[in-house]
Coordinates of C-alpha atoms in Angstrom, one line a residue:
M1 CA 86.3 25.2 -120.3
T2 CA 87.1 25.4 -116.5
T3 CA 84.6 25.6 -114.5
G4 CA 84.8 26.6 -110.5
P5 CA 84.2 24.6 -107.4
E6 CA 80.4 23.3 -107.2
T7 CA 78.2 25.2 -105.0
T8 CA 75.3 24.0 -103.2
T9 CA 72.1 26.2 -102.0
R10 CA 70.9 25.6 -98.0
P11 CA 67.9 27.0 -96.8
P12 CA 68.5 29.2 -93.7
M13 CA 68.9 28.3 -90.6
D14 CA 65.7 29.9 -89.2
A15 CA 63.9 28.9 -91.8
P16 CA 61.2 26.6 -90.2
A17 CA 61.0 22.6 -91.6
L18 CA 58.4 21.9 -94.3
V19 CA 55.4 19.4 -92.6
T20 CA 54.4 17.0 -94.7
H21 CA 50.5 15.6 -94.7
A22 CA 52.2 11.9 -93.1
D23 CA 53.3 14.3 -90.5
L24 CA 49.8 15.8 -89.7
V25 CA 48.5 12.4 -89.4
A26 CA 51.0 10.9 -87.3
D27 CA 50.5 13.6 -84.9
R28 CA 46.8 12.9 -84.9
R29 CA 47.1 9.1 -84.3
R30 CA 49.2 10.4 -81.3
A31 CA 47.0 12.8 -79.7
R32 CA 44.2 10.1 -80.0
R33 CA 46.4 7.7 -78.4
R34 CA 47.3 10.1 -75.5
S35 CA 43.5 11.1 -75.4
K36 CA 42.2 7.4 -75.0
R37 CA 45.1 6.9 -72.4
A38 CA 43.6 10.3 -70.5
R39 CA 40.3 8.7 -70.8
G40 CA 40.8 5.4 -69.5
G41 CA 42.6 6.5 -66.6
L42 CA 39.5 8.6 -65.6
V43 CA 37.5 6.0 -66.0
T44 CA 39.5 3.7 -63.9
F45 CA 39.5 6.4 -61.5
L46 CA 35.8 6.7 -61.6
S47 CA 34.9 3.1 -61.6
F48 CA 37.5 3.1 -58.1
L49 CA 35.4 5.5 -56.8
F50 CA 32.0 4.2 -57.5
S51 CA 33.5 0.7 -56.0
L52 CA 34.1 2.3 -53.0
A53 CA 31.2 4.6 -52.6
L54 CA 29.2 1.0 -53.7
I55 CA 31.0 -0.5 -50.7
A56 CA 30.3 2.1 -48.1
V57 CA 26.5 2.3 -49.1
I58 CA 26.5 -1.5 -48.5
G59 CA 28.4 -1.6 -45.7
A60 CA 25.8 1.0 -44.4
A61 CA 23.1 -0.6 -44.6
L62 CA 24.2 -3.9 -43.4
L63 CA 25.5 -2.1 -40.3
F64 CA 22.1 0.0 -40.0
V65 CA 20.6 -3.7 -40.6
W66 CA 22.7 -4.6 -37.6
G67 CA 22.4 -2.3 -35.6
Q68 CA 18.4 -2.1 -35.9
R69 CA 18.4 -5.4 -35.1
Q70 CA 20.4 -4.7 -31.7
F71 CA 17.8 -1.6 -30.9
E72 CA 14.9 -4.4 -31.8
G73 CA 16.4 -7.3 -30.6
P74 CA 16.2 -8.5 -26.4
G75 CA 18.3 -6.7 -24.3
P76 CA 20.9 -8.2 -21.7
L77 CA 19.0 -7.4 -18.4
Q78 CA 18.5 -10.8 -16.6
Q79 CA 16.3 -9.3 -14.0
E80 CA 13.6 -6.7 -13.3
A81 CA 16.0 -3.1 -12.5
T82 CA 15.3 0.4 -11.9
Y83 CA 17.0 3.4 -13.4
L84 CA 16.7 7.0 -12.3
V85 CA 16.7 9.4 -15.1
P86 CA 18.3 12.6 -13.2
K87 CA 16.6 16.0 -14.4
G88 CA 17.8 17.6 -16.8
G89 CA 20.5 14.8 -17.9
G90 CA 21.6 14.6 -21.2
L91 CA 21.2 11.6 -24.0
D92 CA 24.2 10.4 -23.9
T93 CA 24.7 10.7 -19.8
I94 CA 21.4 8.5 -20.1
A95 CA 22.6 6.0 -22.5
A96 CA 25.5 5.7 -20.4
G97 CA 23.7 4.7 -17.1
L98 CA 21.7 2.5 -18.8
A99 CA 24.7 0.5 -20.0
R100 CA 26.1 0.4 -16.3
K101 CA 22.9 -1.1 -15.1
G102 CA 23.1 -3.3 -17.3
I103 CA 20.1 -2.5 -19.0
V104 CA 21.3 -1.7 -22.6
S105 CA 24.2 -3.6 -24.3
D106 CA 25.6 -0.8 -25.9
P107 CA 25.2 3.0 -25.1
R108 CA 26.1 4.4 -28.7
I109 CA 23.5 1.9 -30.6
F110 CA 21.0 3.3 -28.1
E111 CA 21.8 6.7 -28.1
L112 CA 22.0 6.9 -32.5
G113 CA 18.5 4.7 -31.9
V114 CA 17.0 7.4 -29.8
R115 CA 18.4 9.9 -32.4
Y116 CA 17.2 8.4 -35.6
E117 CA 13.5 8.4 -33.5
K118 CA 14.2 11.7 -33.0
A119 CA 13.3 11.2 -29.2
G120 CA 16.3 12.5 -27.9
S121 CA 14.2 15.7 -26.1
E122 CA 11.1 13.8 -25.1
L123 CA 13.4 11.4 -22.4
K124 CA 11.7 12.2 -18.7
A125 CA 12.9 12.4 -15.7
G126 CA 12.1 10.0 -12.5
E127 CA 12.4 6.6 -12.0
Y128 CA 11.5 3.3 -14.4
A129 CA 11.4 -0.4 -13.9
F130 CA 12.4 -2.5 -17.1
A131 CA 11.9 -5.6 -17.3
P132 CA 14.2 -8.7 -17.9
G133 CA 14.8 -9.0 -21.4
A134 CA 13.8 -5.1 -22.4
S135 CA 14.7 -4.4 -25.8
M136 CA 16.3 -0.9 -26.4
R137 CA 13.8 0.4 -28.0
S138 CA 11.1 -0.6 -25.1
V139 CA 13.3 1.1 -23.3
M140 CA 13.5 4.4 -24.9
E141 CA 9.4 3.9 -25.5
T142 CA 9.2 3.9 -21.4
L143 CA 11.5 6.3 -21.0
R144 CA 9.1 8.9 -23.6
S145 CA 6.1 7.7 -21.2
G146 CA 7.1 9.3 -18.3
N147 CA 5.4 6.5 -16.8
S148 CA 8.0 6.6 -13.6
I149 CA 7.5 4.4 -10.4
L150 CA 6.0 6.8 -7.6
H151 CA 6.5 6.5 -4.0
S152 CA 4.2 8.0 -1.1
V153 CA 4.2 9.5 1.9
T154 CA 0.9 9.9 4.4
I155 CA 0.9 13.1 6.6
P156 CA -1.9 12.4 9.0
E157 CA -4.4 14.9 9.9
G158 CA -3.2 16.8 12.8
W159 CA 0.3 16.3 12.5
T160 CA 2.4 19.4 13.7
V161 CA 4.8 20.8 11.2
Q162 CA 7.3 19.4 13.5
Q163 CA 6.4 16.0 12.8
I164 CA 5.7 16.3 9.1
Y165 CA 9.4 17.9 8.7
A166 CA 10.7 14.7 10.9
R167 CA 8.9 12.3 8.4
L168 CA 10.2 14.1 5.4
A169 CA 13.9 14.3 6.5
G170 CA 13.9 10.4 7.2
D171 CA 12.1 9.3 3.9
E172 CA 15.4 8.4 1.7
T173 CA 13.3 8.5 -1.6
L174 CA 13.9 12.0 -1.2
V175 CA 16.5 14.3 -1.4
G176 CA 18.4 17.7 -0.4
D177 CA 17.8 19.3 3.1
M178 CA 14.4 20.1 4.8
P179 CA 13.9 23.8 3.8
A180 CA 12.9 27.0 6.5
T181 CA 10.6 25.5 9.1
A182 CA 7.4 26.3 7.9
P183 CA 4.5 28.5 9.4
E184 CA 2.1 25.5 11.8
G185 CA -1.5 25.2 9.9
T186 CA 0.2 25.5 6.5
L187 CA 0.8 22.0 5.1
L188 CA -2.0 19.9 3.8
P189 CA -2.2 16.5 5.6
E190 CA -2.5 13.9 2.7
T191 CA -0.9 11.4 1.1
Y192 CA 1.7 12.6 -1.7
K193 CA 3.2 10.7 -4.4
F194 CA 6.6 11.5 -6.1
T195 CA 9.2 10.0 -8.3
R196 CA 12.9 9.2 -6.5
G197 CA 14.7 12.1 -6.1
M198 CA 12.5 14.8 -5.7
S199 CA 13.4 17.4 -3.5
R200 CA 12.3 17.7 0.0
A201 CA 12.0 21.5 -0.3
E202 CA 9.8 20.6 -3.6
L203 CA 7.8 18.4 -1.8
V204 CA 7.1 21.0 1.2
A205 CA 6.2 24.3 -1.3
Q206 CA 3.8 21.7 -2.5
M207 CA 1.9 20.6 0.2
T208 CA 2.0 24.4 1.1
A209 CA 0.4 25.3 -2.3
A210 CA -1.9 22.3 -2.0
Q211 CA -3.3 23.9 1.8
S212 CA -3.1 27.2 0.6
K213 CA -6.0 26.6 -2.0
L214 CA -8.2 23.6 0.0
V215 CA -8.1 26.7 2.7
S216 CA -9.1 29.7 0.2
E217 CA -11.9 27.5 -1.0
I218 CA -13.5 26.5 1.9
W219 CA -13.1 30.0 3.4
A220 CA -14.5 31.6 0.2
G221 CA -17.7 29.3 0.6
R222 CA -17.9 29.3 5.1
Q223 CA -21.5 29.7 6.9
S224 CA -21.5 33.9 7.0
D225 CA -21.9 35.0 10.8
L226 CA -18.8 32.3 12.2
P227 CA -17.2 34.4 15.1
V228 CA -13.8 34.6 13.6
K229 CA -12.0 37.7 12.5
D230 CA -10.3 35.9 9.7
I231 CA -8.9 33.2 7.5
G232 CA -5.7 32.7 9.8
Q233 CA -8.5 32.6 12.8
F234 CA -10.1 29.9 10.8
V235 CA -7.2 27.6 10.4
T236 CA -6.1 27.8 14.0
L237 CA -9.8 26.7 15.2
A238 CA -10.0 24.1 12.5
S239 CA -6.6 22.8 14.2
I240 CA -8.0 22.7 17.9
V241 CA -11.1 20.5 15.9
E242 CA -8.4 18.7 14.7
K243 CA -6.9 17.7 17.4
E244 CA -9.8 17.0 19.7
T245 CA -11.2 14.1 17.6
G246 CA -10.5 11.9 15.1
V247 CA -13.9 10.6 14.5
D248 CA -15.0 12.5 10.8
A249 CA -18.5 12.2 12.0
E250 CA -17.6 14.1 14.9
R251 CA -16.2 17.1 13.8
P252 CA -19.1 19.3 12.5
H253 CA -20.2 18.9 16.3
V254 CA -16.9 19.6 17.8
A255 CA -16.9 22.7 16.2
S256 CA -20.4 23.7 17.0
V257 CA -19.3 23.5 20.5
F258 CA -16.2 26.0 20.1
V259 CA -18.5 28.2 17.9
N260 CA -21.1 28.6 20.8
R261 CA -18.0 29.1 22.9
L262 CA -16.8 31.8 21.3
R263 CA -19.9 33.7 20.5
Q264 CA -20.6 33.6 24.4
G265 CA -17.4 34.7 25.2
M266 CA -16.2 31.4 27.2
R267 CA -12.9 30.2 27.4
L268 CA -12.8 27.3 24.8
Q269 CA -10.7 25.2 27.5
S270 CA -9.5 22.5 24.9
D271 CA -6.4 20.5 26.3
P272 CA -4.8 20.0 23.0
T273 CA -3.7 23.7 23.7
I274 CA -2.5 22.9 27.0
I275 CA -0.1 20.5 25.1
Y276 CA 0.8 22.9 22.1
G277 CA 2.0 25.7 24.5
I278 CA 4.1 23.5 26.6
W279 CA 5.4 20.9 24.3
G280 CA 5.3 23.0 21.1
G281 CA 5.1 20.5 18.1
A282 CA 6.6 17.4 19.8
G283 CA 3.6 16.7 21.5
K284 CA 3.2 15.4 24.9
P285 CA 5.6 12.8 26.0
A286 CA 4.3 9.6 26.1
G287 CA 2.7 8.7 29.5
E288 CA 2.8 12.3 31.0
P289 CA -0.3 13.4 32.4
I290 CA -2.2 16.4 32.2
R291 CA -1.6 18.1 35.7
Q292 CA -3.1 21.1 37.1
S293 CA 0.0 22.9 36.7
H294 CA -0.3 22.6 33.2
I295 CA -3.9 23.4 33.3
A296 CA -2.7 26.8 35.1
G297 CA 0.5 27.1 33.0
E298 CA 0.0 30.7 31.5
T299 CA 1.3 30.4 28.0
P300 CA -0.3 31.6 25.0
Y301 CA -2.0 28.7 23.5
N302 CA -3.5 27.6 27.0
T303 CA -7.1 28.3 26.3
Y304 CA -7.9 26.8 30.0
V305 CA -6.3 30.5 31.1
I306 CA -6.8 32.8 27.8
R307 CA -10.1 33.7 26.4
G308 CA -10.5 33.2 22.7
L309 CA -8.2 31.8 20.4
P310 CA -4.5 31.2 20.9
P311 CA -2.2 33.1 18.7
G312 CA -1.7 30.5 15.6
P313 CA -2.7 27.0 14.7
I314 CA -1.5 24.4 16.8
A315 CA -1.6 21.3 14.1
N316 CA -2.1 21.3 10.1
P317 CA -5.9 20.9 10.1
G318 CA -7.1 18.7 7.0
R319 CA -10.3 19.5 4.7
A320 CA -12.9 17.2 7.1
A321 CA -11.8 19.7 10.3
L322 CA -11.8 23.1 7.6
E323 CA -15.1 22.1 6.3
A324 CA -16.5 21.2 10.2
V325 CA -15.3 24.7 11.1
A326 CA -16.7 26.4 8.2
H327 CA -20.4 24.7 8.6
P328 CA -20.6 23.5 12.1
L329 CA -23.7 21.5 13.1
D330 CA -26.4 23.7 14.7
T331 CA -26.6 23.2 18.2
R332 CA -26.7 24.6 22.2
D333 CA -24.1 22.3 23.8
L334 CA -21.1 24.1 25.1
Y335 CA -19.4 20.8 26.4
F336 CA -18.1 17.7 25.4
V337 CA -16.0 14.5 26.8
A338 CA -14.2 11.4 25.6
D339 CA -16.8 8.8 25.9
G340 CA -14.6 5.6 26.3
T341 CA -15.6 4.4 23.1
G342 CA -13.1 6.3 20.8
G343 CA -16.0 9.4 20.7
H344 CA -17.2 11.5 22.5
A345 CA -20.5 12.9 24.9
F346 CA -21.7 16.4 24.3
A347 CA -23.7 18.2 26.7
A348 CA -25.5 21.9 27.0
T349 CA -25.3 22.0 30.2
L350 CA -22.2 22.2 33.0
S351 CA -24.2 19.5 35.1
E352 CA -24.8 17.0 32.3
H353 CA -20.8 17.5 31.2
N354 CA -19.9 16.8 34.8
T355 CA -22.2 13.6 35.1
N356 CA -20.3 12.3 31.3
V357 CA -17.2 13.1 33.1
R358 CA -17.8 10.9 35.7
K359 CA -19.2 8.2 33.4
Y360 CA -16.1 8.4 31.5
R361 CA -13.7 8.4 34.9
E362 CA -15.7 5.2 35.6
I363 CA -15.1 4.0 32.4
E364 CA -11.0 4.1 32.9
R365 CA -11.4 2.9 36.9
R366 CA -12.8 -0.4 35.3
N367 CA -10.3 -0.3 32.5
G368 CA -7.7 0.6 34.7
T369 CA -6.5 3.4 32.2
A370 CA -7.2 6.1 35.0
Q371 CA -3.2 7.1 34.9
A372 CA -2.6 6.6 31.1
A373 CA -5.1 9.1 30.0
E374 CA -7.4 11.9 30.4
P375 CA -10.4 12.7 29.0
T376 CA -10.6 15.3 26.3
G377 CA -12.8 18.1 24.9
T378 CA -14.2 21.2 26.9
G379 CA -13.3 21.6 30.6
A380 CA -12.7 18.0 30.6
S381 CA -9.3 18.3 32.6
L382 CA -12.1 20.4 35.2
E383 CA -14.9 18.5 36.5

């Protein structure tokens, strides 16, 4: 029996391959190995990051400790030094300036230390002194305290505005130009304290405000029957009293003479008004006597010519002169003249006054000063 060629039956080409249990087990093993490798790489990466963070924390801590020691430790200053903190200066500007002066060793550490202490907005303008070896912390605390170096300028009582401005213009601890000339009598004579760098205009404003406050207070408590019309005349009379005597105890007595003369309609006949009318705020030149031509000179301030008070103050009166005019001594005196001892001799009559003038001129002759000075007081230049 003859058979045909052997025929092999094959599955279709697109039929899925049979997956055995062994294959599934192998796949699971391979997946576990891949997962383990991935987890291992992540752990390694995370460990690296942690190590970096740890190193950074340790480094920052060491840096903080080092910076703190620098901030707290002795500074580089070898001898006492000063530094002027400008108004409106920022922390970076202050730190750089301190470093330039050799007061702090590193401006960045100082700035960071101040910021860490939250003191950046508490540093005050002014001039400060620092001891040798001052730490950055002590420098910061000094600037926070506001205890800056104070300079002073003394304005004597009876100075004119021109004289006061000349002194302020020549003071090198002040800055800026002089302001417009203040009216005579509006600046309070006293000692003013200020920090280096204060402007001249600021100080003049302070002097003006102080005088205005003082005059207003004394005017409000004045004797009610004074022969002055307003606060301006009050200051004018006080300026004349101020120029007539430098003896505190005498001022109320001098004021009483001028008050009595005003009440009786007499001319005040005050030598300082002659001087102001001729030479103004500059004052009489040294060695220049008051001449008869000066006495007769028609200026608005010459109280030997005009009746009543001059048109304004002839100087800046202080508290004592203002108080003296507000509360003059109760006397009948109408005259006074220098007595040769720094004070004055007072008189109620012209005869008594002339006697006092002769006594003074005799003292001048004995001392050899007759050409160097004139007696001062009411009618002193006329005998």
